[in-house]
């Protein structure tokens, strides 16, 4: 109906100047007219221009003052013409908002003497505010008014409409489907079919979306696999202190091993079994060294190693895998290995913009004869180059389980500064020898987080927006594909 009203009107008129007035004249709801204009526009029957009109409308507060008078006048009228009234008496007559505004406005207008007693300073007042609000209510445009609690500017949007390139007094109905009936009746011959809009976006597919962290994880797994690494099984968040710390030659009094940094388990509080012969060798190397090391010279406690915890790093998985590899070596001789892991690790840390009590650690290691620091630097440059980071710098660092150790930095053009992108080192002989590896077998390894590159790549500033209950699902839905390592 709206459509026909527009087409017939344009048959005899150049244009519809204002769709709002036109709707009023036709007695059709403006929204319906607007929808008709949009669809006729789609079929090129009409052309339309936006027209915006700003009109003042009263807020609910404004409607109240227009009805009951402005707070300051209400207050003035409540003050006796002669003498005074106690302020708290006066206050009882009004709701707090009105009283507050009334006092400050009446005070500002020097209408009343505001003290513990309130008295009038003028004989009478005029309620200009109420008058103005009434004018607005009647749609009388008033100049020089500003937005305030009682009134605001509402933008009204309408259209002016003219004939379009395919204008016709009647809109030809285009068939949008070729149905069996059309074919059987043969009326398909005379039907006009709607143009096929190849650019039409299909209905949004409400399908699942990968979390940006998983997109990044898949990219990095692809990079590792392309570099010939195989993934280590990380499906165990609960670990024994032995594999998480002791096997890595991390002394039992190391600060990271107390509950300020590590989540220890109440139940099951201790591990069930450990490879006894290997544990004995680990105990030895901690207490008195061996393999060229003098050890830590302290009394190593089995019960400490038995404590269960939430793993603080996936290096705990590396120690298990390397121990297994050393065992295999005894049976079947040594085979070099390249392993990687990407999974959650837990640290009892203060939560801030870039730290939660858990994050995803990425770890890579290569176990082979005669490996050197040069090999480590080489593989780091290859790995990070595929992540889009070159121009690396290495800073000597310390880890209980690697010597030498290096922090890795990359110059980030966007930030215009060097960013710490990871840590690395060569596993100590005190870790590898007790496992049973031949003397000349070396293991180079490195680690970084998954969250940091994901935050930087997806422009997420606060880790709590990336991970956890505050994540906005739209962010996940709209997050683009991760093309790292592909392009
Ligand atoms: O991820 C980190 N930084 C990073 C990584 C990539 C990146 O990409 C951008 C697109 C350009 C940006 C930043 N870091 C490691 C460095 C820092 O963020 C650091 O402050 C925080 N670290 C975590 C630990 O925090 C307590 C990141 C996490 C980390 C640190 C060390 C290891 C793993 C993760 C390790 C190791 C290791 C060392 C030797 C042998 C085996 C494993």
Short mmCIF file of C-alpha atoms and ligand atoms in Angstrom, two decimals:
data_model
loop_
_atom_site.label_atom_id
_atom_site.label_comp_id
_atom_site.label_asym_id
_atom_site.label_seq_id
_atom_site.Cartn_x
_atom_site.Cartn_y
_atom_site.Cartn_z
CA UNK A 1 0.00 0.00 0.00
CA UNK A 2 2.82 2.41 0.92
CA UNK A 3 4.58 1.37 -2.28
CA UNK A 4 1.60 2.12 -4.46
CA UNK A 5 1.03 5.46 -2.69
CA UNK A 6 4.58 6.50 -3.56
CA UNK A 7 4.49 5.30 -7.18
CA UNK A 8 1.09 6.92 -7.90
CA UNK A 9 2.17 10.21 -6.24
CA UNK A 10 5.32 10.34 -8.39
CA UNK A 11 3.19 9.74 -11.48
CA UNK A 12 1.94 13.28 -11.08
CA UNK A 13 4.61 14.95 -8.97
CA UNK A 14 8.32 15.61 -9.53
CA UNK A 15 9.28 14.45 -6.09
CA UNK A 16 8.21 13.64 -2.59
CA UNK A 17 10.09 16.44 -0.77
CA UNK A 18 9.71 15.03 2.73
CA UNK A 19 8.68 11.43 3.44
CA UNK A 20 7.53 12.49 6.92
CA UNK A 21 4.97 14.99 5.64
CA UNK A 22 4.03 12.56 2.84
CA UNK A 23 3.35 9.80 5.40
CA UNK A 24 1.26 12.18 7.46
CA UNK A 25 -0.71 13.26 4.38
CA UNK A 26 -1.31 9.63 3.32
CA UNK A 27 -2.03 8.59 6.90
CA UNK A 28 0.52 5.81 6.55
CA UNK A 29 3.05 5.13 9.29
CA UNK A 30 6.37 6.78 8.34
CA UNK A 31 8.32 3.57 9.01
CA UNK A 32 6.20 1.75 6.40
CA UNK A 33 6.89 4.52 3.90
CA UNK A 34 10.61 4.25 4.61
CA UNK A 35 10.59 0.46 4.02
CA UNK A 36 8.71 0.95 0.74
CA UNK A 37 11.22 3.63 -0.35
CA UNK A 38 14.10 1.26 0.43
CA UNK A 39 12.65 -1.67 -1.53
CA UNK A 40 11.61 0.56 -4.51
CA UNK A 41 15.11 1.97 -4.39
CA UNK A 42 16.42 -1.61 -4.60
CA UNK A 43 14.40 -2.13 -7.78
CA UNK A 44 15.57 1.26 -9.14
CA UNK A 45 11.96 2.46 -9.31
CA UNK A 46 12.88 5.47 -7.22
CA UNK A 47 15.92 7.47 -6.13
CA UNK A 48 16.00 8.83 -2.59
CA UNK A 49 18.06 11.32 -0.57
CA UNK A 50 18.36 11.24 3.21
CA UNK A 51 16.94 14.25 4.96
CA UNK A 52 17.72 14.70 8.62
CA UNK A 53 15.73 16.94 10.94
CA UNK A 54 16.71 17.65 14.50
CA UNK A 55 13.81 18.36 16.76
CA UNK A 56 13.80 19.07 20.45
CA UNK A 57 11.91 16.52 22.51
CA UNK A 58 11.28 16.58 26.23
CA UNK A 59 12.76 13.86 28.35
CA UNK A 60 10.51 12.36 31.03
CA UNK A 61 12.05 14.80 33.47
CA UNK A 62 11.21 17.63 31.07
CA UNK A 63 7.61 16.45 30.71
CA UNK A 64 7.33 16.55 34.51
CA UNK A 65 8.58 20.12 34.81
CA UNK A 66 6.36 21.23 31.94
CA UNK A 67 3.46 19.81 33.91
CA UNK A 68 4.41 20.72 37.49
CA UNK A 69 6.73 23.71 36.98
CA UNK A 70 10.50 23.90 37.24
CA UNK A 71 12.09 22.67 40.52
CA UNK A 72 13.28 26.20 41.43
CA UNK A 73 9.78 27.68 41.03
CA UNK A 74 8.21 24.79 42.91
CA UNK A 75 10.68 25.49 45.73
CA UNK A 76 10.11 29.28 45.64
CA UNK A 77 6.37 28.81 45.92
CA UNK A 78 6.86 26.54 48.91
CA UNK A 79 8.69 29.31 50.80
CA UNK A 80 6.29 31.56 52.67
CA UNK A 81 5.98 35.10 51.19
CA UNK A 82 6.61 36.52 54.64
CA UNK A 83 9.03 35.20 57.25
CA UNK A 84 10.91 31.95 56.62
CA UNK A 85 10.65 28.18 56.76
CA UNK A 86 13.09 25.69 58.25
CA UNK A 87 15.20 24.09 55.51
CA UNK A 88 14.51 20.54 56.65
CA UNK A 89 10.79 21.40 56.81
CA UNK A 90 11.03 22.59 53.22
CA UNK A 91 13.02 19.51 52.22
CA UNK A 92 10.24 17.23 53.43
CA UNK A 93 7.93 18.71 50.77
CA UNK A 94 10.00 17.55 47.78
CA UNK A 95 11.69 14.41 46.46
CA UNK A 96 15.51 14.74 46.85
CA UNK A 97 16.29 15.35 43.13
CA UNK A 98 13.76 18.17 42.83
CA UNK A 99 14.86 19.72 46.14
CA UNK A 100 18.54 19.62 45.14
CA UNK A 101 17.96 21.22 41.71
CA UNK A 102 15.41 23.66 43.16
CA UNK A 103 17.83 24.91 45.85
CA UNK A 104 20.78 25.34 43.52
CA UNK A 105 18.69 27.06 40.76
CA UNK A 106 16.68 29.28 43.15
CA UNK A 107 19.92 30.15 44.96
CA UNK A 108 21.64 30.95 41.65
CA UNK A 109 18.68 33.12 40.61
CA UNK A 110 18.94 34.91 44.02
CA UNK A 111 15.25 34.17 44.61
CA UNK A 112 15.68 32.82 48.13
CA UNK A 113 17.99 33.17 51.13
CA UNK A 114 19.22 29.57 51.72
CA UNK A 115 20.21 29.04 55.36
CA UNK A 116 18.99 26.82 58.16
CA UNK A 117 15.94 29.03 57.63
CA UNK A 118 14.83 29.73 54.04
CA UNK A 119 13.15 32.99 53.09
CA UNK A 120 12.19 34.74 49.87
CA UNK A 121 14.43 37.51 48.45
CA UNK A 122 11.98 38.52 45.71
CA UNK A 123 8.26 38.99 45.65
CA UNK A 124 7.47 36.84 42.62
CA UNK A 125 9.18 34.85 39.90
CA UNK A 126 8.45 33.81 36.34
CA UNK A 127 8.84 30.12 35.32
CA UNK A 128 10.77 30.63 32.06
CA UNK A 129 11.90 27.00 32.10
CA UNK A 130 8.36 25.69 32.19
CA UNK A 131 7.32 28.09 29.41
CA UNK A 132 10.23 26.94 27.24
CA UNK A 133 9.43 23.28 27.84
CA UNK A 134 5.79 23.84 26.97
CA UNK A 135 6.84 25.54 23.72
CA UNK A 136 9.03 22.57 22.82
CA UNK A 137 6.21 20.23 23.71
CA UNK A 138 4.04 22.10 21.22
CA UNK A 139 6.84 21.73 18.66
CA UNK A 140 7.38 25.47 18.56
CA UNK A 141 11.06 25.68 17.59
CA UNK A 142 12.97 27.72 20.05
CA UNK A 143 16.44 28.98 19.32
CA UNK A 144 19.46 29.12 21.63
CA UNK A 145 18.48 26.15 23.71
CA UNK A 146 20.99 23.59 24.86
CA UNK A 147 20.72 19.93 25.74
CA UNK A 148 19.93 19.36 29.42
CA UNK A 149 18.32 16.78 31.64
CA UNK A 150 14.89 18.00 30.78
CA UNK A 151 15.24 18.15 27.02
CA UNK A 152 17.31 16.64 24.26
CA UNK A 153 17.75 16.92 20.55
CA UNK A 154 16.23 14.01 18.65
CA UNK A 155 17.33 13.45 15.10
CA UNK A 156 14.52 12.56 12.80
CA UNK A 157 15.54 10.80 9.55
CA UNK A 158 13.43 10.92 6.43
CA UNK A 159 13.86 10.89 2.67
CA UNK A 160 13.13 12.95 -0.38
CA UNK A 161 12.14 10.68 -3.27
CA UNK A 162 12.23 11.03 -7.10
CA UNK A 163 11.53 8.69 -9.97
CA UNK A 164 14.29 6.12 -10.52
CA UNK A 165 15.67 4.71 -13.83
CA UNK A 166 13.13 1.82 -13.86
CA UNK A 167 10.21 3.90 -12.54
CA UNK A 168 6.70 2.67 -13.45
CA UNK A 169 3.31 3.56 -11.89
CA UNK A 170 2.98 -0.11 -10.90
CA UNK A 171 5.80 -2.28 -9.71
CA UNK A 172 6.02 -5.34 -11.81
CA UNK A 173 6.18 -8.34 -9.56
CA UNK A 174 9.34 -10.28 -10.37
CA UNK A 175 9.25 -13.97 -9.80
CA UNK A 176 12.00 -14.96 -7.40
CA UNK A 177 11.58 -18.75 -7.80
CA UNK A 178 10.93 -21.07 -10.77
CA UNK A 179 8.39 -23.45 -9.28
CA UNK A 180 7.05 -26.79 -10.51
CA UNK A 181 3.70 -25.08 -11.01
CA UNK A 182 5.35 -22.43 -13.25
CA UNK A 183 6.84 -25.22 -15.36
CA UNK A 184 3.64 -27.32 -15.49
CA UNK A 185 1.41 -24.28 -16.23
CA UNK A 186 3.90 -22.93 -18.78
CA UNK A 187 3.45 -19.47 -17.31
CA UNK A 188 7.23 -19.38 -16.80
CA UNK A 189 7.34 -18.17 -20.43
CA UNK A 190 5.73 -14.84 -19.57
CA UNK A 191 7.05 -14.45 -16.04
CA UNK A 192 9.75 -11.81 -15.34
CA UNK A 193 12.40 -13.19 -13.00
CA UNK A 194 14.23 -11.06 -10.43
CA UNK A 195 17.90 -10.43 -11.30
CA UNK A 196 20.17 -12.95 -9.55
CA UNK A 197 22.15 -10.95 -7.00
CA UNK A 198 25.45 -12.79 -6.99
CA UNK A 199 26.74 -10.38 -4.33
CA UNK A 200 23.94 -11.12 -1.91
CA UNK A 201 25.40 -12.20 1.41
CA UNK A 202 23.84 -15.52 2.35
CA UNK A 203 22.08 -15.77 5.72
CA UNK A 204 24.75 -15.43 8.44
CA UNK A 205 25.84 -18.99 9.11
CA UNK A 206 25.42 -19.50 12.82
CA UNK A 207 28.29 -21.94 12.87
CA UNK A 208 31.00 -22.44 15.45
CA UNK A 209 34.03 -20.12 15.50
CA UNK A 210 37.55 -20.92 16.54
CA UNK A 211 38.81 -18.83 19.47
CA UNK A 212 41.71 -16.61 18.33
CA UNK A 213 43.97 -18.58 20.67
CA UNK A 214 43.06 -21.79 18.85
CA UNK A 215 43.57 -20.13 15.47
CA UNK A 216 47.05 -19.04 16.57
CA UNK A 217 47.70 -22.46 18.13
CA UNK A 218 46.86 -24.22 14.86
CA UNK A 219 49.15 -21.86 12.95
CA UNK A 220 52.06 -22.49 15.28
CA UNK A 221 51.44 -26.26 15.25
CA UNK A 222 51.53 -26.10 11.45
CA UNK A 223 54.87 -24.24 11.61
CA UNK A 224 56.36 -26.86 13.97
CA UNK A 225 55.15 -29.71 11.75
CA UNK A 226 56.56 -28.00 8.66
CA UNK A 227 59.88 -27.85 10.54
CA UNK A 228 59.67 -31.60 11.21
CA UNK A 229 58.68 -31.47 14.88
CA UNK A 230 56.23 -33.93 16.44
CA UNK A 231 53.76 -32.94 19.14
CA UNK A 232 54.22 -34.16 22.71
CA UNK A 233 51.12 -35.44 24.55
CA UNK A 234 50.19 -32.69 27.05
CA UNK A 235 46.89 -34.11 28.31
CA UNK A 236 47.86 -33.95 32.00
CA UNK A 237 47.46 -30.66 33.88
CA UNK A 238 48.25 -32.41 37.18
CA UNK A 239 51.94 -33.27 37.46
CA UNK A 240 54.27 -34.50 40.19
CA UNK A 241 56.89 -32.10 41.52
CA UNK A 242 59.37 -34.74 40.36
CA UNK A 243 58.75 -34.32 36.60
CA UNK A 244 57.88 -30.60 36.90
CA UNK A 245 60.95 -29.63 38.93
CA UNK A 246 63.34 -32.36 40.20
CA UNK A 247 63.88 -34.06 36.84
CA UNK A 248 64.73 -30.59 35.48
CA UNK A 249 67.48 -30.26 38.17
CA UNK A 250 65.43 -27.46 39.85
CA UNK A 251 66.43 -27.53 43.53
CA UNK A 252 63.72 -28.20 46.11
CA UNK A 253 64.30 -24.85 47.87
CA UNK A 254 63.87 -22.91 44.58
CA UNK A 255 61.35 -20.05 45.15
CA UNK A 256 59.19 -21.24 42.23
CA UNK A 257 58.53 -24.41 44.20
CA UNK A 258 56.56 -22.82 46.98
CA UNK A 259 52.84 -22.27 46.98
CA UNK A 260 53.26 -18.56 46.25
CA UNK A 261 54.10 -19.46 42.69
CA UNK A 262 52.73 -22.97 42.28
CA UNK A 263 49.28 -24.52 42.79
CA UNK A 264 49.85 -27.66 44.88
CA UNK A 265 47.05 -30.25 45.07
CA UNK A 266 45.26 -31.17 48.30
CA UNK A 267 43.88 -34.42 46.77
CA UNK A 268 45.51 -36.37 45.34
CA UNK A 269 48.36 -34.62 47.18
CA UNK A 270 51.12 -37.08 46.20
CA UNK A 271 52.07 -39.03 43.10
CA UNK A 272 51.55 -42.82 43.03
CA UNK A 273 54.71 -44.01 41.33
CA UNK A 274 58.01 -42.84 39.86
CA UNK A 275 60.79 -44.82 38.12
CA UNK A 276 62.78 -45.69 41.27
CA UNK A 277 66.21 -46.18 39.68
CA UNK A 278 65.95 -42.88 37.83
CA UNK A 279 64.69 -41.09 40.98
CA UNK A 280 67.77 -42.34 42.80
CA UNK A 281 70.03 -40.81 40.14
CA UNK A 282 68.12 -37.51 40.31
CA UNK A 283 68.48 -37.50 44.08
CA UNK A 284 72.24 -38.06 43.66
CA UNK A 285 72.77 -35.28 41.16
CA UNK A 286 70.80 -32.81 43.32
CA UNK A 287 72.64 -33.76 46.50
CA UNK A 288 76.19 -34.37 45.32
CA UNK A 289 76.29 -33.83 41.55
CA UNK A 290 78.15 -36.18 39.15
CA UNK A 291 78.55 -36.00 35.36
CA UNK A 292 81.05 -33.17 35.96
CA UNK A 293 78.66 -31.27 38.23
CA UNK A 294 79.04 -30.70 41.97
CA UNK A 295 75.28 -30.65 42.43
CA UNK A 296 73.44 -28.46 44.97
CA UNK A 297 74.79 -30.10 48.12
CA UNK A 298 71.49 -30.23 50.06
CA UNK A 299 69.45 -33.08 51.48
CA UNK A 300 66.96 -34.02 48.71
CA UNK A 301 63.56 -35.15 50.04
CA UNK A 302 61.46 -37.78 48.25
CA UNK A 303 58.23 -36.47 49.83
CA UNK A 304 58.93 -33.05 48.23
CA UNK A 305 59.23 -34.71 44.81
CA UNK A 306 56.05 -36.67 45.38
CA UNK A 307 53.89 -33.55 45.80
CA UNK A 308 51.26 -33.16 43.07
CA UNK A 309 50.73 -29.74 41.48
CA UNK A 310 49.24 -28.02 38.47
CA UNK A 311 52.15 -27.99 36.00
CA UNK A 312 53.90 -24.62 35.88
CA UNK A 313 55.37 -25.26 32.43
CA UNK A 314 55.08 -27.78 29.61
CA UNK A 315 58.78 -28.43 30.17
CA UNK A 316 57.43 -31.07 32.60
CA UNK A 317 56.19 -32.95 29.55
CA UNK A 318 59.60 -32.47 27.89
CA UNK A 319 61.31 -34.12 30.87
CA UNK A 320 58.97 -37.12 30.64
CA UNK A 321 59.44 -37.44 26.87
CA UNK A 322 63.23 -37.07 27.11
CA UNK A 323 63.38 -39.71 29.88
CA UNK A 324 61.34 -42.08 27.69
CA UNK A 325 63.66 -41.29 24.73
CA UNK A 326 66.70 -42.07 26.88
CA UNK A 327 65.09 -45.38 27.91
CA UNK A 328 64.42 -46.19 24.23
CA UNK A 329 68.03 -45.31 23.48
CA UNK A 330 69.17 -48.05 25.87
CA UNK A 331 67.03 -50.57 23.99
CA UNK A 332 67.20 -49.43 20.39
CA UNK A 333 70.10 -46.95 20.17
CA UNK A 334 69.76 -43.18 19.98
CA UNK A 335 67.45 -41.49 17.46
CA UNK A 336 67.44 -37.67 17.23
CA UNK A 337 64.09 -36.11 18.03
CA UNK A 338 62.32 -32.79 17.46
CA UNK A 339 59.39 -32.29 19.84
CA UNK A 340 56.95 -29.47 20.52
CA UNK A 341 54.11 -28.84 22.93
CA UNK A 342 51.43 -26.14 23.22
CA UNK A 343 49.13 -26.33 26.20
CA UNK A 344 47.98 -24.69 29.44
CA UNK A 345 50.32 -24.12 32.34
CA UNK A 346 49.39 -22.71 35.74
CA UNK A 347 51.23 -20.21 37.92
CA UNK A 348 49.96 -18.64 41.11
CA UNK A 349 50.62 -15.10 39.80
CA UNK A 350 48.90 -11.76 40.34
CA UNK A 351 46.40 -11.18 37.55
CA UNK A 352 47.07 -8.05 35.46
CA UNK A 353 46.68 -6.80 31.85
CA UNK A 354 49.03 -9.47 30.49
CA UNK A 355 49.02 -12.14 33.20
CA UNK A 356 46.39 -14.64 34.38
CA UNK A 357 46.91 -17.61 36.71
CA UNK A 358 47.20 -19.76 33.59
CA UNK A 359 48.51 -19.31 30.07
CA UNK A 360 49.39 -21.48 27.11
CA UNK A 361 53.08 -22.31 26.84
CA UNK A 362 54.63 -23.09 23.49
CA UNK A 363 57.79 -25.21 23.74
CA UNK A 364 60.13 -26.65 21.15
CA UNK A 365 63.13 -28.93 21.68
CA UNK A 366 65.66 -30.74 19.56
CA UNK A 367 67.59 -33.70 20.96
CA UNK A 368 70.61 -34.73 18.95
CA UNK A 369 74.33 -35.43 19.19
CA UNK A 370 76.73 -32.48 19.26
CA UNK A 371 74.12 -29.71 19.23
CA UNK A 372 75.48 -26.26 20.11
CA UNK A 373 74.20 -22.80 21.02
CA UNK A 374 74.69 -21.94 17.35
CA UNK A 375 72.14 -24.60 16.41
CA UNK A 376 69.75 -23.12 18.98
CA UNK A 377 70.13 -19.59 17.58
CA UNK A 378 69.71 -20.95 14.05
CA UNK A 379 66.51 -22.83 14.79
CA UNK A 380 65.13 -19.82 16.74
CA UNK A 381 65.71 -17.54 13.77
CA UNK A 382 64.00 -20.05 11.47
CA UNK A 383 61.05 -20.55 13.85
CA UNK A 384 60.42 -16.87 14.63
CA UNK A 385 60.90 -15.86 10.98
CA UNK A 386 57.96 -18.10 10.13
CA UNK A 387 56.05 -16.28 12.87
CA UNK A 388 56.82 -13.02 11.10
CA UNK A 389 59.53 -12.01 13.53
CA UNK A 390 63.08 -11.53 12.31
CA UNK A 391 65.87 -9.21 13.49
CA UNK A 392 66.27 -11.16 16.75
CA UNK A 393 68.56 -10.35 19.64
CA UNK A 394 69.58 -12.76 22.40
CA UNK A 395 70.19 -11.77 26.02
CA UNK A 396 71.94 -14.12 28.46
CA UNK A 397 69.42 -15.37 31.04
CA UNK A 398 69.10 -17.98 33.79
CA UNK A 399 66.88 -21.05 34.08
CA UNK A 400 67.56 -23.82 36.64
CA UNK A 401 67.37 -26.45 33.86
CA UNK A 402 69.32 -24.84 31.00
CA UNK A 403 72.85 -23.51 30.75
CA UNK A 404 73.55 -21.35 28.79
CA UNK A 405 70.12 -19.70 28.66
CA UNK A 406 68.96 -16.80 26.51
CA UNK A 407 65.99 -14.46 26.47
CA UNK A 408 64.90 -13.78 22.91
CA UNK A 409 64.00 -10.30 21.69
CA UNK A 410 62.57 -9.09 18.39
CA UNK A 411 62.31 -5.50 17.19
CA UNK A 412 58.58 -4.77 16.79
CA UNK A 413 58.16 -2.10 14.09
CA UNK A 414 54.59 -1.34 15.27
CA UNK A 415 55.63 -0.73 18.87
CA UNK A 416 58.93 0.77 17.76
CA UNK A 417 60.69 -1.19 20.47
CA UNK A 418 62.39 -4.51 21.28
CA UNK A 419 59.82 -7.04 22.59
CA UNK A 420 60.80 -10.06 24.69
CA UNK A 421 59.39 -12.92 22.64
CA UNK A 422 60.59 -15.94 24.57
CA UNK A 423 63.22 -17.82 26.52
CA UNK A 424 65.58 -20.65 25.56
CA UNK A 425 68.63 -22.66 26.47
CA UNK A 426 70.52 -25.94 26.45
CA UNK A 427 69.27 -28.51 28.98
CA UNK A 428 71.88 -29.16 31.64
CA UNK A 429 73.81 -32.44 31.74
CA UNK A 430 72.55 -32.77 35.32
CA UNK A 431 69.11 -33.16 33.70
CA UNK A 432 70.06 -35.34 30.71
CA UNK A 433 72.73 -37.66 32.11
CA UNK A 434 70.65 -39.15 34.93
CA UNK A 435 68.05 -39.95 32.24
CA UNK A 436 70.66 -42.17 30.58
CA UNK A 437 71.55 -40.23 27.43
CA UNK A 438 74.96 -40.80 25.85
CA UNK A 439 77.53 -38.10 26.76
CA UNK A 440 77.39 -36.27 23.42
CA UNK A 441 73.63 -36.01 23.19
CA UNK A 442 72.51 -32.40 23.65
CA UNK A 443 69.06 -30.87 23.88
CA UNK A 444 68.33 -27.30 22.77
CA UNK A 445 64.93 -25.89 23.74
CA UNK A 446 62.88 -22.72 23.82
CA UNK A 447 59.55 -21.48 25.02
CA UNK A 448 57.09 -18.62 24.65
CA UNK A 449 53.46 -17.94 25.42
CA UNK A 450 50.55 -18.30 23.02
CA UNK A 451 48.63 -15.39 24.54
CA UNK A 452 51.22 -12.67 23.84
CA UNK A 453 51.48 -13.15 20.04
CA UNK A 454 47.69 -13.65 19.87
CA UNK A 455 47.04 -10.41 21.78
CA UNK A 456 49.45 -8.51 19.54
CA UNK A 457 48.21 -10.06 16.32
CA UNK A 458 44.52 -9.51 17.16
CA UNK A 459 45.14 -6.12 18.79
CA UNK A 460 43.78 -7.22 22.15
CA UNK A 461 45.15 -5.05 24.93
CA UNK A 462 43.94 -6.88 28.02
CA UNK A 463 44.44 -10.64 28.42
CA UNK A 464 41.08 -10.81 30.27
CA UNK A 465 39.35 -9.81 27.03
CA UNK A 466 41.07 -12.75 25.30
CA UNK A 467 40.62 -15.48 27.87
CA UNK A 468 38.10 -16.04 30.60
CA UNK A 469 34.50 -15.15 31.52
CA UNK A 470 34.74 -11.60 30.19
CA UNK A 471 35.43 -12.66 26.59
CA UNK A 472 32.98 -11.04 24.20
CA UNK A 473 31.73 -13.75 21.82
CA UNK A 474 31.58 -11.24 19.00
CA UNK A 475 35.34 -10.82 19.27
CA UNK A 476 35.63 -14.54 18.57
CA UNK A 477 33.06 -14.51 15.77
CA UNK A 478 34.68 -11.52 14.07
CA UNK A 479 38.33 -12.50 14.62
CA UNK A 480 39.96 -12.95 11.22
CA UNK A 481 41.81 -16.06 10.14
CA UNK A 482 45.36 -16.39 11.42
CA UNK A 483 47.61 -16.49 8.34
CA UNK A 484 50.88 -16.70 10.24
CA UNK A 485 53.25 -19.21 8.65
CA UNK A 486 50.95 -19.47 5.61
CA UNK A 487 51.65 -16.37 3.54
O1 LIG B 1 55.76 -15.08 24.92
C1 LIG B 1 56.44 -14.14 25.26
N1 LIG B 1 56.55 -13.00 24.54
C2 LIG B 1 56.05 -12.82 23.25
C3 LIG B 1 55.99 -13.86 22.35
C4 LIG B 1 55.55 -13.61 21.03
C5 LIG B 1 55.15 -12.36 20.66
O2 LIG B 1 54.70 -12.21 19.36
C6 LIG B 1 54.40 -10.97 18.88
C7 LIG B 1 53.73 -10.98 17.57
C8 LIG B 1 55.04 -10.29 17.91
C9 LIG B 1 55.19 -11.31 21.58
C10 LIG B 1 55.63 -11.55 22.89
N2 LIG B 1 57.17 -14.21 26.44
C11 LIG B 1 57.23 -15.41 27.16
C12 LIG B 1 57.96 -13.04 26.87
C13 LIG B 1 57.28 -12.19 27.86
O3 LIG B 1 55.96 -11.94 27.46
C14 LIG B 1 57.31 -12.69 29.32
O4 LIG B 1 57.11 -11.52 30.08
C15 LIG B 1 56.21 -13.59 29.73
N3 LIG B 1 56.50 -14.92 29.45
C16 LIG B 1 55.70 -15.96 30.04
C17 LIG B 1 56.08 -16.45 31.36
O5 LIG B 1 55.68 -15.48 32.28
C18 LIG B 1 55.93 -15.82 33.49
C19 LIG B 1 56.17 -15.47 28.14
C20 LIG B 1 55.89 -16.77 28.86
C21 LIG B 1 57.01 -17.76 28.80
C22 LIG B 1 58.27 -17.54 29.28
C23 LIG B 1 59.26 -18.52 29.17
C24 LIG B 1 59.01 -19.73 28.57
C25 LIG B 1 57.73 -19.94 28.07
C26 LIG B 1 56.73 -18.96 28.18
C27 LIG B 1 60.02 -20.70 28.44
C28 LIG B 1 60.86 -21.48 28.31
C29 LIG B 1 61.91 -22.45 28.11
C30 LIG B 1 63.22 -22.05 28.23
C31 LIG B 1 64.20 -22.98 28.02
C32 LIG B 1 63.88 -24.29 27.70
C33 LIG B 1 62.58 -24.67 27.60
C34 LIG B 1 61.56 -23.73 27.80
#
